[in-house]
Short mmCIF file of C-alpha atoms in Angstrom, two decimals:
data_model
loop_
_atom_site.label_atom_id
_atom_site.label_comp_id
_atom_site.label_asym_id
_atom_site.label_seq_id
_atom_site.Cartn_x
_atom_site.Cartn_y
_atom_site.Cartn_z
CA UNK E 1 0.00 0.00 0.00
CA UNK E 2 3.26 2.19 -0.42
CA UNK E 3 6.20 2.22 0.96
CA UNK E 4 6.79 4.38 3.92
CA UNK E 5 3.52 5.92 3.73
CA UNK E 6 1.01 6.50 6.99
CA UNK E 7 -2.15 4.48 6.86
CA UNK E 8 -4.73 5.35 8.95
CA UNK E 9 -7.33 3.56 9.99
CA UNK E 10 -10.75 5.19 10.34
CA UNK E 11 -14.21 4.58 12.44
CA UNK E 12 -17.01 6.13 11.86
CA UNK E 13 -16.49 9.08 14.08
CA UNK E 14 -14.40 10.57 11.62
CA UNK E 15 -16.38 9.68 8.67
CA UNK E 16 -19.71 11.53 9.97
CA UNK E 17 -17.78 14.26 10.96
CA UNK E 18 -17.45 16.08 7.88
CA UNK E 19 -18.41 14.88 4.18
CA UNK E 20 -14.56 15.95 2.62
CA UNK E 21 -12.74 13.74 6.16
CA UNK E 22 -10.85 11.30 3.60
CA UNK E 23 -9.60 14.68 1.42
CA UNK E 24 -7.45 15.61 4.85
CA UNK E 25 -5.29 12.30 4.85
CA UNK E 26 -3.16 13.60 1.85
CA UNK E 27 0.01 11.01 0.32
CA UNK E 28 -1.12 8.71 2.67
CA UNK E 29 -3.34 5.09 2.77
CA UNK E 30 -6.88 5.27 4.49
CA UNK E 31 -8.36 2.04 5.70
CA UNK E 32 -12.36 2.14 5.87
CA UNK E 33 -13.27 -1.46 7.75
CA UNK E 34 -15.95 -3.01 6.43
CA UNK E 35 -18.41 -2.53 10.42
CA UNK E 36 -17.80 1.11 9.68
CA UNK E 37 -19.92 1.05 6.37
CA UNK E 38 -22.64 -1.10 8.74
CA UNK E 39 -22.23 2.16 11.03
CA UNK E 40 -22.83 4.69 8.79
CA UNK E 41 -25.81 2.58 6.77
CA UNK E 42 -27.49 2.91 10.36
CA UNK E 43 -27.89 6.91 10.00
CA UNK E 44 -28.80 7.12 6.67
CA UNK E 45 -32.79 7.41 8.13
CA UNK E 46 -31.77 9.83 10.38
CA UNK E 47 -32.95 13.33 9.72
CA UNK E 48 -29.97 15.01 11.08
CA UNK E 49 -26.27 16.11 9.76
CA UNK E 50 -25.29 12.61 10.93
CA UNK E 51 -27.74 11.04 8.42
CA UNK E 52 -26.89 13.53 5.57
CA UNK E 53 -22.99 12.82 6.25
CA UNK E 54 -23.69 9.48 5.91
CA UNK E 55 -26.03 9.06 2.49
CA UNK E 56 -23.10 11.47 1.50
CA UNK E 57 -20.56 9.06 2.25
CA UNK E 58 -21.74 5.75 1.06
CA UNK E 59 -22.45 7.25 -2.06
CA UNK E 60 -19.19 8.73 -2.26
CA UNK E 61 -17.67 4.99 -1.55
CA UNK E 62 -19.75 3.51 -3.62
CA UNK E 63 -18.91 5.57 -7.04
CA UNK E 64 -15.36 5.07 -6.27
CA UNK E 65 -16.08 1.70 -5.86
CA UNK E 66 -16.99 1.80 -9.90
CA UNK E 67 -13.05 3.11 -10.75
CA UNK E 68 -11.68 0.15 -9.84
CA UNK E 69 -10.89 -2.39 -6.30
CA UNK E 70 -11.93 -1.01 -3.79
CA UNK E 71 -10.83 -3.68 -1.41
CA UNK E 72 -7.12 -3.59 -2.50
CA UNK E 73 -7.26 -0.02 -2.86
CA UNK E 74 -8.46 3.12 -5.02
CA UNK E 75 -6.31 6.12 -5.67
CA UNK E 76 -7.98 9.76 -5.40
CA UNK E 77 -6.72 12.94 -5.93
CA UNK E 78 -3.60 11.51 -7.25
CA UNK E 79 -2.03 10.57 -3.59
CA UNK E 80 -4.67 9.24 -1.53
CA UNK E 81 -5.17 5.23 -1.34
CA UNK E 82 -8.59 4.34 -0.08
CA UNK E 83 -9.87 0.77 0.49
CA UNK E 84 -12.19 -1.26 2.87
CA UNK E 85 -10.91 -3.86 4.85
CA UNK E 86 -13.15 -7.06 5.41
CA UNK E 87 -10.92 -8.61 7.89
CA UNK E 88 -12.40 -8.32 10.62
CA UNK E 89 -14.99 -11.41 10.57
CA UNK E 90 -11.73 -13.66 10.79
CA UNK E 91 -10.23 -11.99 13.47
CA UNK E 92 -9.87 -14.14 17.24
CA UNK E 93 -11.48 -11.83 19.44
CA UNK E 94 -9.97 -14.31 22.13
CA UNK E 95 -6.37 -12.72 21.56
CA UNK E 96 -7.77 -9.52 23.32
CA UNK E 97 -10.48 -10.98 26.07
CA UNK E 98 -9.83 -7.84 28.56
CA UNK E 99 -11.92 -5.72 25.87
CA UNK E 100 -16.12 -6.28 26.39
CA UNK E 101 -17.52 -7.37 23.04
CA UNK E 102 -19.39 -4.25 22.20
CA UNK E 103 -19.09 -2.31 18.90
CA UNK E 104 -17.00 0.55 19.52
CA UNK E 105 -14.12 -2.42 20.28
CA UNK E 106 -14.16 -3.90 17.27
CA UNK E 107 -11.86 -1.22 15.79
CA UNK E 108 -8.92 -1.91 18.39
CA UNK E 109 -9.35 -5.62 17.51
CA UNK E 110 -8.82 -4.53 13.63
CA UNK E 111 -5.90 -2.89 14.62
CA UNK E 112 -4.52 -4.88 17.18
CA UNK E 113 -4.89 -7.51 14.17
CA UNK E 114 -3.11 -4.93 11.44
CA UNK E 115 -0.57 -4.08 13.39
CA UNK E 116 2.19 -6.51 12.43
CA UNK E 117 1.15 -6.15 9.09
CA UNK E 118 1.59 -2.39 8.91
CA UNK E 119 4.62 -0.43 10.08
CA UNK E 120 2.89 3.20 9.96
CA UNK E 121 -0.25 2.41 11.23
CA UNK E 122 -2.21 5.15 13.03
CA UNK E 123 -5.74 4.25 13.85
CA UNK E 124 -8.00 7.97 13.96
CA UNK E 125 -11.31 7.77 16.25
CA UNK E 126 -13.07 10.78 17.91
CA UNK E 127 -13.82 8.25 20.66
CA UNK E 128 -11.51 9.36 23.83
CA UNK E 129 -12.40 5.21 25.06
CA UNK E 130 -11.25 3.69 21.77
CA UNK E 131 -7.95 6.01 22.07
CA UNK E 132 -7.08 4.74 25.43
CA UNK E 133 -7.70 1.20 24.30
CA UNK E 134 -5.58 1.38 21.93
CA UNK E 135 -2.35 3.83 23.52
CA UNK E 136 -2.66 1.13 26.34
CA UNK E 137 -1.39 -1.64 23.25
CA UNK E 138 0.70 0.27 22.00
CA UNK E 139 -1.10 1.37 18.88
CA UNK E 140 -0.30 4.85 18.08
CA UNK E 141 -4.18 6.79 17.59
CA UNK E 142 -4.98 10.16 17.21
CA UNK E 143 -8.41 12.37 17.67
CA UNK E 144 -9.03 14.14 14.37
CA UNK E 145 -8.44 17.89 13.97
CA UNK E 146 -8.13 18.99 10.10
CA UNK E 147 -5.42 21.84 10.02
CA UNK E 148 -6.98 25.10 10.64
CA UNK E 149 -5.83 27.98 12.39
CA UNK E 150 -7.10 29.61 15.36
CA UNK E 151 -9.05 32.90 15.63
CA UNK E 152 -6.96 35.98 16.19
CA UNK E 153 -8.43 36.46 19.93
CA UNK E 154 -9.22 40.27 19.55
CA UNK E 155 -11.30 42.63 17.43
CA UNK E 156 -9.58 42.66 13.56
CA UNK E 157 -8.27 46.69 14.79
CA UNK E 158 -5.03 47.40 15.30
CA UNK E 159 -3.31 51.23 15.87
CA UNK E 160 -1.17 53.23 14.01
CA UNK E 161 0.21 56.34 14.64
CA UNK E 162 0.01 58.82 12.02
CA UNK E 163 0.78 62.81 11.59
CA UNK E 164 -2.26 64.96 12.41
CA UNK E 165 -2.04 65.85 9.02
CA UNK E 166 -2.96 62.65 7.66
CA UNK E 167 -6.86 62.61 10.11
CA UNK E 168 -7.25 66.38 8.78
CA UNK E 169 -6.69 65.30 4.97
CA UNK E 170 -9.62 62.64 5.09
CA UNK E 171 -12.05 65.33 6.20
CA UNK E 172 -11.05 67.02 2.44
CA UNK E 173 -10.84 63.59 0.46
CA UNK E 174 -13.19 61.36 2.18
CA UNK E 175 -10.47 58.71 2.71
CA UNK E 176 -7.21 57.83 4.14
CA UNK E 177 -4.13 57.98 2.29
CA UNK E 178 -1.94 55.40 3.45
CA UNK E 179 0.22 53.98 0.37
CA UNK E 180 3.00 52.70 2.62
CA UNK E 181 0.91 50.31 4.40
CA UNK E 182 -1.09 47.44 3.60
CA UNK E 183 -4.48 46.18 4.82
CA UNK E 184 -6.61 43.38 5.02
CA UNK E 185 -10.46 42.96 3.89
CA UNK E 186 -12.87 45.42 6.23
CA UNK E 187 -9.88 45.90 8.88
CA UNK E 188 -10.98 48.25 10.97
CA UNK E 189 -7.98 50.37 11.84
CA UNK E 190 -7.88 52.94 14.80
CA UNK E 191 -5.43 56.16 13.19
CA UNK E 192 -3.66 58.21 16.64
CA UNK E 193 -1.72 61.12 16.08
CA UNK E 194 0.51 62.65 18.68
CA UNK E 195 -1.71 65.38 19.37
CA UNK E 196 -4.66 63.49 20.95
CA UNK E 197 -6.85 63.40 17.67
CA UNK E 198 -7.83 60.06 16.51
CA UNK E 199 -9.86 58.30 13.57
CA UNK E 200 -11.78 55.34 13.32
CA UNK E 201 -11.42 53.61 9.64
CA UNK E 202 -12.30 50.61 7.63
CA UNK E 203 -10.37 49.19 4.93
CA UNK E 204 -13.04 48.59 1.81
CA UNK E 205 -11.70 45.82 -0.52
CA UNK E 206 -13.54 47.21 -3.76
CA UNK E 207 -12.36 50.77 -3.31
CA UNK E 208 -9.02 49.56 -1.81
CA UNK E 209 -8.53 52.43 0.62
CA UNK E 210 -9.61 53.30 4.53
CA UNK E 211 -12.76 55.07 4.27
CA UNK E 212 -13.15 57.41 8.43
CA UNK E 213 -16.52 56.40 10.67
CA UNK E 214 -16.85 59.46 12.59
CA UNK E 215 -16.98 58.83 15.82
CA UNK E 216 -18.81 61.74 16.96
CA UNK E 217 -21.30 60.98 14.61
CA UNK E 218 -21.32 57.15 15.76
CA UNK E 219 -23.74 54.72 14.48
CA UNK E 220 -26.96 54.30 16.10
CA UNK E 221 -29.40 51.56 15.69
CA UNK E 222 -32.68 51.93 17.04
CA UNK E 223 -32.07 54.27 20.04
CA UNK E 224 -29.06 51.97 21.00
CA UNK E 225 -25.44 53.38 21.49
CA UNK E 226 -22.21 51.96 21.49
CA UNK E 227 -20.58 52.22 24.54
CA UNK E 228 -16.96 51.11 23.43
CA UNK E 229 -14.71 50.71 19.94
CA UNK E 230 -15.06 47.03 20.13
CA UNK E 231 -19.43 47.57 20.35
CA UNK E 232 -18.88 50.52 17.30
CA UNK E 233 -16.65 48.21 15.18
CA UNK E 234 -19.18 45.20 15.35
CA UNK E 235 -22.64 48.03 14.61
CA UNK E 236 -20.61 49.36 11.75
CA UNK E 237 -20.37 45.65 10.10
CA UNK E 238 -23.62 44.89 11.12
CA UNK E 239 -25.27 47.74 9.43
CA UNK E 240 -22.55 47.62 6.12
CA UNK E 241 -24.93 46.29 3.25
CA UNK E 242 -21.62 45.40 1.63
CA UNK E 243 -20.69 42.88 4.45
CA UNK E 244 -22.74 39.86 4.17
CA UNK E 245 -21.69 37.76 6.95
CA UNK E 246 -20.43 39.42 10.32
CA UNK E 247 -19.08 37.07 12.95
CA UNK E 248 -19.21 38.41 16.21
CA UNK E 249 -17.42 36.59 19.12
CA UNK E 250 -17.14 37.25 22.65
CA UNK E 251 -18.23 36.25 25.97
CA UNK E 252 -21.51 36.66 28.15
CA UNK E 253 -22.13 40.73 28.15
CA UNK E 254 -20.27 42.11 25.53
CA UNK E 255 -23.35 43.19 23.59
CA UNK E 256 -23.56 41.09 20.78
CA UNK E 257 -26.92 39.79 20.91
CA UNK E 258 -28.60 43.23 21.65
CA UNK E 259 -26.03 45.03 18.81
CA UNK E 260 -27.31 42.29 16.17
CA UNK E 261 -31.06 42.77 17.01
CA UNK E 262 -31.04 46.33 17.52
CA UNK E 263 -28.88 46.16 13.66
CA UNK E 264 -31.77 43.51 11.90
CA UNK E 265 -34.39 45.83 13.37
CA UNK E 266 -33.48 49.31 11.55
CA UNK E 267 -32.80 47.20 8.66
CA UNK E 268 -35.82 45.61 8.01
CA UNK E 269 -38.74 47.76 10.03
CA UNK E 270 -36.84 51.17 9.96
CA UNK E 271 -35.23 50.85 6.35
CA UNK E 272 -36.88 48.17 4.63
CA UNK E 273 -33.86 47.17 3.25
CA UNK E 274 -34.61 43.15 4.21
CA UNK E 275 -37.75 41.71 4.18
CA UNK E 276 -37.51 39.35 6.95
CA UNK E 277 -35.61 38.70 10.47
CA UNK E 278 -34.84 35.21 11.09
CA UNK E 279 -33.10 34.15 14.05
CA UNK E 280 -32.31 30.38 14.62
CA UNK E 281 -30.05 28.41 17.23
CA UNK E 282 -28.96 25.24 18.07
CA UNK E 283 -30.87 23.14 20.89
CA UNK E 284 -28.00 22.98 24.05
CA UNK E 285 -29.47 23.40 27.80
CA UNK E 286 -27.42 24.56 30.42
CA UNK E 287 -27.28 21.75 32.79
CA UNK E 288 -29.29 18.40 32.68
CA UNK E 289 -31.89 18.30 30.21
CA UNK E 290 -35.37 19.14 31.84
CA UNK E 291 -37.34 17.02 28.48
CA UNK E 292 -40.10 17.34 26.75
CA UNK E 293 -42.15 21.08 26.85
CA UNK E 294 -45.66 21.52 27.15
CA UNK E 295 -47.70 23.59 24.83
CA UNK E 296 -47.61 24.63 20.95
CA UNK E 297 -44.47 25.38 19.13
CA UNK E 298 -44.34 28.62 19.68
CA UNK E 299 -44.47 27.68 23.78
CA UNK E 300 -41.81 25.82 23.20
CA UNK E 301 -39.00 28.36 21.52
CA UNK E 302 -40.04 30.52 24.31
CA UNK E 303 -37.20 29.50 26.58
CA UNK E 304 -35.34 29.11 23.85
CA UNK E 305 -34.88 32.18 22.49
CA UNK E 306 -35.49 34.48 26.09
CA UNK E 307 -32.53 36.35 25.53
CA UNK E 308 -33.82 37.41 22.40
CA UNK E 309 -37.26 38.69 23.89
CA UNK E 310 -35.15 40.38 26.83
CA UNK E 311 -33.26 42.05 23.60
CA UNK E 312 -35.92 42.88 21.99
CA UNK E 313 -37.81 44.59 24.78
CA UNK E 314 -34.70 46.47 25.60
CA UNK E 315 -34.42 47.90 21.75
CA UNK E 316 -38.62 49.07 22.08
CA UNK E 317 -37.73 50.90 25.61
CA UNK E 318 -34.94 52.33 23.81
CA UNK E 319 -38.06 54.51 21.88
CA UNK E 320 -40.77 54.73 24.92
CA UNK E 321 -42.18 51.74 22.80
CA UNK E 322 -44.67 50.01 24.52
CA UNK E 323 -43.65 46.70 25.32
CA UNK E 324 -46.47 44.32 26.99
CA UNK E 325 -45.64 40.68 25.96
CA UNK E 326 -42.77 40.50 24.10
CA UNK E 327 -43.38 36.90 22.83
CA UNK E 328 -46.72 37.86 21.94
CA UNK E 329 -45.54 40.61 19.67
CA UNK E 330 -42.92 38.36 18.04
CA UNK E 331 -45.82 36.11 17.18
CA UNK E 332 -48.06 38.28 15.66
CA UNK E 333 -45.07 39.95 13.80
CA UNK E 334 -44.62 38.59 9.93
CA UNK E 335 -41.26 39.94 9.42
CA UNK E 336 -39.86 38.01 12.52
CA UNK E 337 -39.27 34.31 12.92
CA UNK E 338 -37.41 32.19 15.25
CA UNK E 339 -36.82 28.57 14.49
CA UNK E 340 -34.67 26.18 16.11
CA UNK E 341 -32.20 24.70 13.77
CA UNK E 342 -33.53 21.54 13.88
CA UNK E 343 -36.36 23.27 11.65
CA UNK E 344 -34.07 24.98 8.95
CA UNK E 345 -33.07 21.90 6.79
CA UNK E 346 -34.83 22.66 3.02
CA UNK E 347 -34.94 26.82 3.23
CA UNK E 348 -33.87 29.48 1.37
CA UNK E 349 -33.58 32.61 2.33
CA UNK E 350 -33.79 35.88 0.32
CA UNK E 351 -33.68 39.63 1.81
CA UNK E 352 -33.48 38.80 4.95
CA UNK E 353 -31.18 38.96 7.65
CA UNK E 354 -30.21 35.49 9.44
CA UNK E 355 -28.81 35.17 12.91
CA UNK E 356 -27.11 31.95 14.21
CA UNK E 357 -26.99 32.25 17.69
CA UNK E 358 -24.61 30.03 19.95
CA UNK E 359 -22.63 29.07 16.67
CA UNK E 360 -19.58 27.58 19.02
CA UNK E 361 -22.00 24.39 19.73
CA UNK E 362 -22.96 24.10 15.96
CA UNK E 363 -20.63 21.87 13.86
CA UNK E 364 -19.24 22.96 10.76
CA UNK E 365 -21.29 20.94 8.41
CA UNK E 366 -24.26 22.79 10.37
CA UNK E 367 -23.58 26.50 9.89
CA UNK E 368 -22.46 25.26 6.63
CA UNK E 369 -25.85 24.43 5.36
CA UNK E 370 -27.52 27.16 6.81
CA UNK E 371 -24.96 29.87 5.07
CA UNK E 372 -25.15 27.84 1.51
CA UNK E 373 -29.08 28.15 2.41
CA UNK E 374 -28.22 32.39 1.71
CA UNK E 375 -30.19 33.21 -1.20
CA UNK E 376 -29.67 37.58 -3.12
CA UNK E 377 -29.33 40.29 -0.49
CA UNK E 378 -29.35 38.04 2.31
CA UNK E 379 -27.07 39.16 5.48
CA UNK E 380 -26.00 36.28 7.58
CA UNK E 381 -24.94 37.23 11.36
CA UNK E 382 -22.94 34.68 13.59
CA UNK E 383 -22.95 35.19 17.29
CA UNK E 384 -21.06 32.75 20.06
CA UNK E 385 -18.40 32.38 22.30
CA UNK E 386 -16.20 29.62 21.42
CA UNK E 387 -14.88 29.58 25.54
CA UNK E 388 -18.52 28.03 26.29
CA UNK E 389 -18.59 24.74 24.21
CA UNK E 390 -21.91 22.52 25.31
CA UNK E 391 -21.77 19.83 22.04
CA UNK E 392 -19.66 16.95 22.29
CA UNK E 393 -17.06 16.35 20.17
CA UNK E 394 -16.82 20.47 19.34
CA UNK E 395 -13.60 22.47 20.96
CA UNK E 396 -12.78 25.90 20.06
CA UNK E 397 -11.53 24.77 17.19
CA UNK E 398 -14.02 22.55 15.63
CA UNK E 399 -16.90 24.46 16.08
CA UNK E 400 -18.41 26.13 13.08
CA UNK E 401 -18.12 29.70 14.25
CA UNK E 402 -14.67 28.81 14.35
CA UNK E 403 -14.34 27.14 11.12
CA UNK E 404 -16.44 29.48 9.09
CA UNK E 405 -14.93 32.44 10.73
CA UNK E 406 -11.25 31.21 10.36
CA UNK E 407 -12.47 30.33 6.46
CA UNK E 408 -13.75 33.59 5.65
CA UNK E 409 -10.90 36.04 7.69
CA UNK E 410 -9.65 38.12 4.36
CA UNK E 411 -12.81 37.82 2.30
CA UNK E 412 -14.28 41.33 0.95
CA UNK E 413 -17.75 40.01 1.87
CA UNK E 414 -17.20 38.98 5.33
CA UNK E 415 -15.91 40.64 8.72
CA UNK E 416 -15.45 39.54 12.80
CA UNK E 417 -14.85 41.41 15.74
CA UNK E 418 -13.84 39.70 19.32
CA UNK E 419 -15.84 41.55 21.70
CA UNK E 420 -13.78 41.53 25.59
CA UNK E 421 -15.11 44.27 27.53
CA UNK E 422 -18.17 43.84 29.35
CA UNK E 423 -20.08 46.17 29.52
CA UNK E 424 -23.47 44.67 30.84
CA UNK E 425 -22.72 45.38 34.44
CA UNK E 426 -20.34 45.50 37.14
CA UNK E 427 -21.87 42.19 38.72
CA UNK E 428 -21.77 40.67 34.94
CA UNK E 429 -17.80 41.62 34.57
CA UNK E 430 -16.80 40.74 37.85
CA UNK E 431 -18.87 37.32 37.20
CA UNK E 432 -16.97 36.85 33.69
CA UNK E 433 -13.76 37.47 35.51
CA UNK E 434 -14.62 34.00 38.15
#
């Protein structure tokens, strides 16, 4: 299976993880055993990710099957060697009787099997049991984690120090002349000259220069202020038509709920420029699991999305708006719709403005459908903090806000800003700080 190449073995784990897995093993040998296809063939009803990944990946092995053996192996993409191994029917089971004979062992008796056979053998299981099985025989294995790189963990602004000259010239031109330096797509850079003045500015891909936000002129969305750079950075990509997908990161009372709602409301009941709020989020509890809710559907995405209604009823007192039951209104409100993810599978979405809330506990394949679900003049807002991970098998960076974030970091449609400072209270900061 070539000389002095890796092969790893793979359980299903990996293979529902992500449609592409078998792509990341590059010059190397990947050995599918034959249980695993059983494994995945048991999702394929399923109407979840898991059951999507896994139609996608049998078909995927079975029209490579067509190119030639796939039991002695099939190159793809020129480097990879893929085949399924049926070994494991013959294998003595006896040679291992420690391990219980449940199905999440039957890879470590594969392996334990391979193992004189192969040299380079590294077997790759999200399974933190089926790891330890296997260190404790001596058989190297390894979680998967597809190279990526990590989040910058502060707002995309950094400071340069300029001549006074240089703020008091973009008053007369409109922009920032800056040929000496070079920028990235919609940095936000903060300009400081020596004699106290300052200017905020955004680098705009198309027009390739830093275009000033005034800051005494600040952004305002429905009554509600920014009440720090990090807060004005994040309104001034939420309410740029020319930035379709804002990522905004940051822990428990930085404002980015309330700056995202506040945003989607002057956009599409003040301006009209969407025709429809959505808001969606995945279903995580904090703490056990209390079960099944009472009532209709809408009773039920009332606990769900609560910090939305407390948003939302902040945003109408921020006009003398009267309030009364905020759920009530949402319900009775066309342009407004909150869905649990669960429920988005088969939409599209066109004008409107869609917030994923708590992306850090929605896998990639997850806020990958909903974004590729993004139909002409649709915004798409991301919202989580990727230090509070509820999902299993997501870490900080797995999880599709950090994925899609770390995918889309120079692209002229897309912009992020790490939110720190929190600014919901003194009790709230001190709390963040435990």
């Amino acid at each position: 299976m070539g000389h002095g190449r890796k092969t790893f073995l793979l359980d299903s784990t990996v293979l529902l993880y992500d449609v592409d897995v078998i792509q990341h093993f590059k010059r190397s040998n990947v050995v599918i055993p034959s249980f695993v296809i059983d494994d995945l063939d048991k999702h394929v009803g399923q109407k979840t990710d898991f059951g999507i990944i896994a139609r996608d990946q049998l078909q995927f092995l079975s029209e490579l099957s067509k190119t030639g053996d796939i039991n002695h192996g099939v190159i793809i993409d020129g480097e990879i060697l893929v085949r399924i191994d049926t070994l494991i029917g013959s294998i003595d089971k006896k040679r291992l009787p420690h391990l219980a004979d449940l199905p999440h062992n039957r890879i470590v008796h594969l392996a334990y099997a391979l193992k004189g056979e192969l040299d380079n053998l590294v077997v790759v299981s999200r399974s933190v049991a089926t790891r330890l099985s296997l260190e404790v025989l001596g058989i190297e294995a390894n979680d998967f984690q597809p190279p990526r790189k990590d989040i910058d963990p502060v707002s995309r602004m950094r400071t340069i120090h300029v001549e006074k000259s240089v703020i008091d010239h973009s008053y007369i031109d409109g922009f920032v002349h800056m040929p000496e330096e070079s920028f990235l797509n919609n940095e936000y850079v903060l300009l400081l000259a020596k004699e106290g003045s300052q200017l905020l500015c955004r680098f705009h891909p198309r027009e390739k220069k830093l275009f000033p936000i005034r800051r005494k002129g600040a952004k305002v969305a429905r009554g509600i202020l920014p009440k720090n750079i990090e807060q004005e950075i994040a309104l001034d990509m939420l309410l740029s038509e020319d930035i379709p997908l804002v990522s905004l990161i940051g822990r428990a009372g930085t404002g980015k709920t309330l700056l995202a709602m506040a945003a989607a409301f002057e956009m599409v009941f003040d301006k009209g420029i969407y025709k429809h709020l959505i808001v969606t989020r995945p279903v995580h509890s904090l703490g056990p699991d209390i079960g099944h809710l009472p009532g209709t559907a809408q009773d039920k995405l009332k606990p769900l999305f609560g910090a939305y209604f407390d948003n939302i009823e902040t945003i109408k007192e921020a006009r003398n708006e009267d309030v009364g039951d905020v759920a009530e209104w949402v319900s009775c409100q066309p342009k407004i719709k909150m869905e649990a993810i669960a429920h988005m599978r088969g939409r599209s979405f066109q004008r409107s403005i869609l917030i994923i809330d708590e992306c850090q506990n929605c896998s990639p394949h997850e806020i990958k459908t909903l974004i590729s679900r993004s139909g002409i003049g649709t915004k798409v807002i991301l919202i989580g903090d990727i230090e509070q991970i509820d999902a299993k098998n997501l870490n900080r960076y797995s999880n599709g806000l950090s994925e899609v974030t770390s995918h889309f970091a120079n692209s002229p449609i897309a912009a992020y800003s790490y939110l720190q400072a929190v600014e919901r209270s003194a009790l709230a900061l001190e709390a963040s700080r435990m």
